[in-house]
Short mmCIF file of N, CA, C and O in Angstrom, two decimals:
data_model
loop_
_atom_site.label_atom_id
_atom_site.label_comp_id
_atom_site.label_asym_id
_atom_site.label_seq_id
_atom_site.Cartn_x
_atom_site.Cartn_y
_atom_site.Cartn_z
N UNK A 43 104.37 97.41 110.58
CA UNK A 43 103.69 96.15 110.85
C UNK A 43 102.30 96.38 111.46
O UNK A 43 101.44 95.50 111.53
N UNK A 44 102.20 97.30 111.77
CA UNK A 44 100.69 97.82 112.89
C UNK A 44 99.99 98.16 111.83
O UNK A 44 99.14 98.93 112.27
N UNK A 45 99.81 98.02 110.51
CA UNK A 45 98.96 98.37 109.18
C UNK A 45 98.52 97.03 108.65
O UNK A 45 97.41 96.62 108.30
N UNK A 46 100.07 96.30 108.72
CA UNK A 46 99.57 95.14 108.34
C UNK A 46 98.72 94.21 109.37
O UNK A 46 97.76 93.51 109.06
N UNK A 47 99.09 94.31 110.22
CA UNK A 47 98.17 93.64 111.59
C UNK A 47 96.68 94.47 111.10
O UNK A 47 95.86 93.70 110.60
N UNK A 48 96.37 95.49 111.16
CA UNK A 48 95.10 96.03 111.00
C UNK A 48 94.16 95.74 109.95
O UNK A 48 92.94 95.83 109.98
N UNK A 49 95.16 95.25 108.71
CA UNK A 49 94.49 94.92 107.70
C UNK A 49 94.15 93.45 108.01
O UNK A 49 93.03 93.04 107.68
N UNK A 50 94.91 92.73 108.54
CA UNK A 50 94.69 91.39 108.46
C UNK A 50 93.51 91.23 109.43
O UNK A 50 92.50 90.68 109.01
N UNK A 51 93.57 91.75 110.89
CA UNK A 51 92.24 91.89 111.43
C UNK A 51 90.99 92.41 111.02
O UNK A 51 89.88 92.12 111.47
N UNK A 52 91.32 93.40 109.90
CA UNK A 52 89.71 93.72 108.94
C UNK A 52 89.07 92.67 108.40
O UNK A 52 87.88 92.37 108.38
N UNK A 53 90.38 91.95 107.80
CA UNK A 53 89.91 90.90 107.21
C UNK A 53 88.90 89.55 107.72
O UNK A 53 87.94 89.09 107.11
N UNK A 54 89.53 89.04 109.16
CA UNK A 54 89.28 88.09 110.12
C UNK A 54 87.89 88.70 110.50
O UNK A 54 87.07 87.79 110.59
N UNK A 55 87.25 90.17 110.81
CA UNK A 55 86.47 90.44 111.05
C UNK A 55 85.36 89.58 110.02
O UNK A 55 84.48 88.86 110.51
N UNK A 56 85.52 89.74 108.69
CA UNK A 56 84.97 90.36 107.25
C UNK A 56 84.35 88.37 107.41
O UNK A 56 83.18 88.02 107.25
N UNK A 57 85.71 87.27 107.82
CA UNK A 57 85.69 86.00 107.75
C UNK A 57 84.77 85.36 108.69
O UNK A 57 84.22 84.26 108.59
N UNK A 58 84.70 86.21 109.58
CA UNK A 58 83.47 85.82 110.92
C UNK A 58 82.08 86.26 110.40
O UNK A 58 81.06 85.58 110.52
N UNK A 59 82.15 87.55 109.77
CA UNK A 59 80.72 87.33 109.92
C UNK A 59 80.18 87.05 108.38
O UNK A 59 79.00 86.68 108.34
N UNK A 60 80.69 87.13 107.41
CA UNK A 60 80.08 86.78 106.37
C UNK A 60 79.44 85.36 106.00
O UNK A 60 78.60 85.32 105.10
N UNK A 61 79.92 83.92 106.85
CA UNK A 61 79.17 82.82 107.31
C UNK A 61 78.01 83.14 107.77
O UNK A 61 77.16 82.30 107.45
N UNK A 62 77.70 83.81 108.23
CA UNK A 62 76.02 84.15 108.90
C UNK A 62 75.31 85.11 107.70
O UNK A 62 74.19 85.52 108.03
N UNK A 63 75.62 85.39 106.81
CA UNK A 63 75.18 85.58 105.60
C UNK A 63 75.10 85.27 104.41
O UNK A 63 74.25 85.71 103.64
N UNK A 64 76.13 84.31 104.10
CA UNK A 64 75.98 83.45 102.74
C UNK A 64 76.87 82.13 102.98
O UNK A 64 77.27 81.70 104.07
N UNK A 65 77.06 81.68 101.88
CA UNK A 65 77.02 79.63 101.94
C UNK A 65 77.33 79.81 100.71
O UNK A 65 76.76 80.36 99.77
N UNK A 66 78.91 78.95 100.92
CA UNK A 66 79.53 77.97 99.66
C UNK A 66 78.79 77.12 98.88
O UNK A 66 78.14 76.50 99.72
N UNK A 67 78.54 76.77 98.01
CA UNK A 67 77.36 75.78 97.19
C UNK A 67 78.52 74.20 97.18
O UNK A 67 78.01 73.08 97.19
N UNK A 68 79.91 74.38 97.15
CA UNK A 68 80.41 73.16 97.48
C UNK A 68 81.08 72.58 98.89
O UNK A 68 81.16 73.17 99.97
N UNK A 69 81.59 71.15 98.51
CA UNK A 69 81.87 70.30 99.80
C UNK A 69 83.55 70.98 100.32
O UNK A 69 84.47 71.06 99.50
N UNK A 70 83.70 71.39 101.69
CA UNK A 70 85.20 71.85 101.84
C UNK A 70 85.83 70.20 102.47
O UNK A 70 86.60 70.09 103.43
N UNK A 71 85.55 69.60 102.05
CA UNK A 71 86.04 67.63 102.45
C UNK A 71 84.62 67.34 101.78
O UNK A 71 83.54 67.92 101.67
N UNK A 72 85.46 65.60 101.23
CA UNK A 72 84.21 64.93 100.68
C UNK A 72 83.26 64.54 101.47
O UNK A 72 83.93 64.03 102.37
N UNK A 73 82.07 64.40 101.81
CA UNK A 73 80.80 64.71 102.48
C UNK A 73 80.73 65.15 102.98
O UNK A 73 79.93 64.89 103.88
N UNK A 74 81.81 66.92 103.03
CA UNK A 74 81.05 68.12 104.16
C UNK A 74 81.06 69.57 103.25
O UNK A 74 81.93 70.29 102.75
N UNK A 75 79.97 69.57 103.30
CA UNK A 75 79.58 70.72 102.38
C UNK A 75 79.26 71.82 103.30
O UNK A 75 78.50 71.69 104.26
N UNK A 76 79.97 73.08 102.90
CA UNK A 76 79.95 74.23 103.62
C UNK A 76 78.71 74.48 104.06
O UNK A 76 78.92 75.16 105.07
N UNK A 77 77.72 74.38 103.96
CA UNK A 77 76.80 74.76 104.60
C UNK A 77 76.41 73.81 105.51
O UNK A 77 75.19 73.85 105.72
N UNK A 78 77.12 72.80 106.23
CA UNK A 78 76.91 72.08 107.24
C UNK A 78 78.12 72.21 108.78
O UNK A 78 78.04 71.67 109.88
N UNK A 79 79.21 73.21 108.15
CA UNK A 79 79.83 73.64 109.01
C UNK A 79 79.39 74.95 110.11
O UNK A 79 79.16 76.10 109.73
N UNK A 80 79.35 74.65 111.06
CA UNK A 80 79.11 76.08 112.00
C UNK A 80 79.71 76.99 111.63
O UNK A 80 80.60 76.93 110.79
N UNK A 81 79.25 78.18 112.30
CA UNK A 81 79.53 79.62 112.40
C UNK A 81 80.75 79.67 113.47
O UNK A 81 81.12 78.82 114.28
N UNK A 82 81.14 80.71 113.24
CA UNK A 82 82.45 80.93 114.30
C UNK A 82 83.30 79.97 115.09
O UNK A 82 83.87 79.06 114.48
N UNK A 83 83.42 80.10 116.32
CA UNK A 83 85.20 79.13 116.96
C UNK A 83 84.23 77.84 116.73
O UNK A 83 85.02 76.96 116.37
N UNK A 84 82.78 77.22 116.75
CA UNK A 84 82.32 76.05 116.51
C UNK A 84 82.96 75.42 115.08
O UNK A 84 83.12 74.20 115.00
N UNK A 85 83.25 76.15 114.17
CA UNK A 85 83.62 75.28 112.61
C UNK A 85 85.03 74.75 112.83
O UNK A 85 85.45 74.11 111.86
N UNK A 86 86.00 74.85 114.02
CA UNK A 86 87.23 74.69 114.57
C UNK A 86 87.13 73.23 114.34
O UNK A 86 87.80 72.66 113.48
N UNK A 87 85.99 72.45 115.36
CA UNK A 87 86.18 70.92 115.17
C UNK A 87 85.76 70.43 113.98
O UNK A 87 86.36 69.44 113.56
N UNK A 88 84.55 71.03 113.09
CA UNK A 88 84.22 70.71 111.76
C UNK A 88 85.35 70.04 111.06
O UNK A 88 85.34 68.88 110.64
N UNK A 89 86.29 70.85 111.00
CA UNK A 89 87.23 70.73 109.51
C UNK A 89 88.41 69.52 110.24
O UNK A 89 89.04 69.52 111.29
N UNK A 90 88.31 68.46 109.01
CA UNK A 90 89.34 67.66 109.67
C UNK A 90 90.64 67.97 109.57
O UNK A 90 90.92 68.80 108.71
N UNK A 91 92.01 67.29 110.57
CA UNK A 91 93.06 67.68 110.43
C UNK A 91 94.01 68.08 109.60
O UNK A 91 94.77 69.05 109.63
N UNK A 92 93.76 66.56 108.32
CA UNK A 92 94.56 66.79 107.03
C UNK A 92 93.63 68.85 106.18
O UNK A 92 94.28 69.52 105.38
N UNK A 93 92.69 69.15 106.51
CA UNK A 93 92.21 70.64 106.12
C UNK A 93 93.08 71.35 106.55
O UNK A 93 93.83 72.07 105.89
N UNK A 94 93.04 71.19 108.03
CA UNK A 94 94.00 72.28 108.84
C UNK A 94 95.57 72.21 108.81
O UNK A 94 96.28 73.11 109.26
N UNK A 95 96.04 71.08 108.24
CA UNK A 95 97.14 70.90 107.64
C UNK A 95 97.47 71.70 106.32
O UNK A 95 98.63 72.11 106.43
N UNK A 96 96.95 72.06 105.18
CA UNK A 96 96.65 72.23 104.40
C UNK A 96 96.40 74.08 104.39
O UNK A 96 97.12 74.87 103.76
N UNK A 97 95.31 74.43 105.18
CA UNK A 97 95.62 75.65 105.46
C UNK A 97 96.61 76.00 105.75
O UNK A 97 97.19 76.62 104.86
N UNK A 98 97.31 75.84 106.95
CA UNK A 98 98.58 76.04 107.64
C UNK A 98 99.79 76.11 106.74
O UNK A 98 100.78 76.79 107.04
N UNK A 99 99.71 75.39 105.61
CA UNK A 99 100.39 74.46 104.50
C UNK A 99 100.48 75.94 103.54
O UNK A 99 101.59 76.38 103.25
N UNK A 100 99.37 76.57 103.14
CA UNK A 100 99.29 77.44 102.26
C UNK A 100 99.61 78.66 102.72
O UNK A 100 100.23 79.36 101.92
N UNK A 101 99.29 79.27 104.13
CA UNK A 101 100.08 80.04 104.55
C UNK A 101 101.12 80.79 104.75
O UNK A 101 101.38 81.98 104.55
N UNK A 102 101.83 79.59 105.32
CA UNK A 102 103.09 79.45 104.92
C UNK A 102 104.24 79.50 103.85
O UNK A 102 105.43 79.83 103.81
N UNK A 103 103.13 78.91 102.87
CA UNK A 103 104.03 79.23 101.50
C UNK A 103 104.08 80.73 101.03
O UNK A 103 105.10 81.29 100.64
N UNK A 104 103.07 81.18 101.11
CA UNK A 104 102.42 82.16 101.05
C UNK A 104 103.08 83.32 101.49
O UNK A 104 103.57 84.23 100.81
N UNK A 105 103.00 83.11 103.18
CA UNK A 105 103.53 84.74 103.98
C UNK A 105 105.59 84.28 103.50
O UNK A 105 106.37 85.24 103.54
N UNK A 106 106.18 82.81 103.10
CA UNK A 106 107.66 82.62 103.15
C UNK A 106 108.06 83.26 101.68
O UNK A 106 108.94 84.05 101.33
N UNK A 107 106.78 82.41 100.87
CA UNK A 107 107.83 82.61 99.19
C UNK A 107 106.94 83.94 98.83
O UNK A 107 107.50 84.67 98.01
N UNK A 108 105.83 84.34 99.22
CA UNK A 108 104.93 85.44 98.63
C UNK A 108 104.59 85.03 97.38
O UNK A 108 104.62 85.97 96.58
N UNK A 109 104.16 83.59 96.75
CA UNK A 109 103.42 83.18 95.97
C UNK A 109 102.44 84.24 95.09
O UNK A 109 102.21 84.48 93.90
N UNK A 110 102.05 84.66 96.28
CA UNK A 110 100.78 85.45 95.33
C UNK A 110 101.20 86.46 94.69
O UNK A 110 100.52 86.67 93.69
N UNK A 111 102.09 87.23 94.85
CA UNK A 111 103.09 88.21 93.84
C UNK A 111 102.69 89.67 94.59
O UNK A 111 101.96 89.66 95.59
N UNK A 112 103.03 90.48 94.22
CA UNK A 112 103.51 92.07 94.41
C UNK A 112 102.79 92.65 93.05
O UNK A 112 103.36 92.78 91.97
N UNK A 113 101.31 93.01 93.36
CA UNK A 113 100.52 93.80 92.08
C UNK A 113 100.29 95.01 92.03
O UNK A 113 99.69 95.41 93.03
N UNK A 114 100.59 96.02 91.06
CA UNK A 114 100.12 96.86 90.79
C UNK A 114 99.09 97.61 90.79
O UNK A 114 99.14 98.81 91.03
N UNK A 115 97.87 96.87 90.48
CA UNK A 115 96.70 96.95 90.36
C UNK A 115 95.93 97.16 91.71
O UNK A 115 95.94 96.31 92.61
N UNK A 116 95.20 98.48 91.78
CA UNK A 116 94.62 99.46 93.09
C UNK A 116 95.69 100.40 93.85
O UNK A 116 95.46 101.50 94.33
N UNK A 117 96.68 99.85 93.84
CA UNK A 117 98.08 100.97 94.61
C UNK A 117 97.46 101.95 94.13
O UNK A 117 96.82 101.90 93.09
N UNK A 118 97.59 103.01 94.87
CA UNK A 118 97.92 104.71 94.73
C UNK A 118 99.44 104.74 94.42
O UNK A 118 100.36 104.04 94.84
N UNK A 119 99.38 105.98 93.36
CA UNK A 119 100.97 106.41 92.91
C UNK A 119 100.73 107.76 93.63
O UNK A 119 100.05 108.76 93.38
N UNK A 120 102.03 107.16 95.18
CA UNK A 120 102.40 108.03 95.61
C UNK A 120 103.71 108.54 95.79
O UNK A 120 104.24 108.98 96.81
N UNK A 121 104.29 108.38 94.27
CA UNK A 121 105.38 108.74 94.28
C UNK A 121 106.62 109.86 95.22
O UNK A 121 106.95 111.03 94.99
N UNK A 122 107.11 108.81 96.44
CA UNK A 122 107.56 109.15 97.52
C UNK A 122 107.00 109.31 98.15
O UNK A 122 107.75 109.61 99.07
N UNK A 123 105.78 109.38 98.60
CA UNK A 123 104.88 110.07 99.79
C UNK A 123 104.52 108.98 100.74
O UNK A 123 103.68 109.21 101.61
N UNK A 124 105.19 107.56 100.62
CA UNK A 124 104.86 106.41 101.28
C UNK A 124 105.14 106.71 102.76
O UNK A 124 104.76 105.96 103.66
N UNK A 125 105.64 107.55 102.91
CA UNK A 125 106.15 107.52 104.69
C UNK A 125 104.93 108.41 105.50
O UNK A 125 104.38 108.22 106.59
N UNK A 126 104.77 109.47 104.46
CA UNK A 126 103.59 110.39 105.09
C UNK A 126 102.33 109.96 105.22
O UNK A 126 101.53 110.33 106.07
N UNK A 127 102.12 108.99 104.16
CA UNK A 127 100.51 108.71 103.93
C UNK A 127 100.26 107.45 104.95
O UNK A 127 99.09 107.25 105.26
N UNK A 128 101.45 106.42 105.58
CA UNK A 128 101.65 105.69 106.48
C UNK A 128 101.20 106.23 107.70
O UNK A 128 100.29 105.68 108.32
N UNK A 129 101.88 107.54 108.22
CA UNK A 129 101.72 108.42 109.05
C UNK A 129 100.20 108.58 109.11
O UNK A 129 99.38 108.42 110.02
N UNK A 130 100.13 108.82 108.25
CA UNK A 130 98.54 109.43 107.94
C UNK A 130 97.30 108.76 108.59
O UNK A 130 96.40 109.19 109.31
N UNK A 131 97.68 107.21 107.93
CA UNK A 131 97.27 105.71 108.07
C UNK A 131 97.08 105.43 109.80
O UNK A 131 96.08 105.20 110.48
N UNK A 132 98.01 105.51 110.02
CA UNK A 132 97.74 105.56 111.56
C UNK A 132 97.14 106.42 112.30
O UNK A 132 96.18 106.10 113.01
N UNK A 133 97.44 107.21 112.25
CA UNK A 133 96.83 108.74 113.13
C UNK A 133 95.35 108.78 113.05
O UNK A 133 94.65 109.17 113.99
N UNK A 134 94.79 108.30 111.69
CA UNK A 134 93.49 108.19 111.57
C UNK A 134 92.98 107.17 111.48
O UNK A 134 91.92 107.16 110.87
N UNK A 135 93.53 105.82 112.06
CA UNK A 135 93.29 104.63 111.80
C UNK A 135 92.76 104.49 113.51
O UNK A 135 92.13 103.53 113.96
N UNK A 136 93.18 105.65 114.25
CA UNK A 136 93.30 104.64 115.28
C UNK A 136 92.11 105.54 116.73
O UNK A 136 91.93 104.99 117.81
#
């Protein structure tokens, strides 16, 4: 789980700052177009409830049924070596 936590915090990193570098061209609610939402914990009050419903909403489906599926595509074939290269993952992750 300490891989997956790490990845998901790369990610959250990746979500903070890429707002201070580029802009959605559409509205995330009808008359609020991403580029009128703040940067960081400020875009919190931006988004109205039924949004944050909705996120929360997809999440959920998401981390319960795993919607998005189990792909092939980028894995390394490390046929058996999943425990070592885990090992690996950490030791130099950290």
């Amino acid at each position: 789980s300490e891989l997956k936590h790490g990845r998901v915090a790369q990610l959250a990193v990746i979500g903070y700052i890429t707002p201070e570098i580029f802009r959605w061209g559409f509205d995330i609610a009808p008359g609020i177009p991403c580029a009128d939402v703040p940067n960081g914990v400020a875009a919190i009050n931006a988004i109205p409830a039924l949004g944050w419903a909705q996120i929360i909403f997809a999440i959920g489906a998401v981390d319960v049924r795993g919607w998005l599926g189990d792909f092939d595509i980028g894995k390394p074939d490390l046929k058996g070596k999943e425990e070592e290269r885990a090992l690996q993952e950490l030791q130099h992750g950290r």
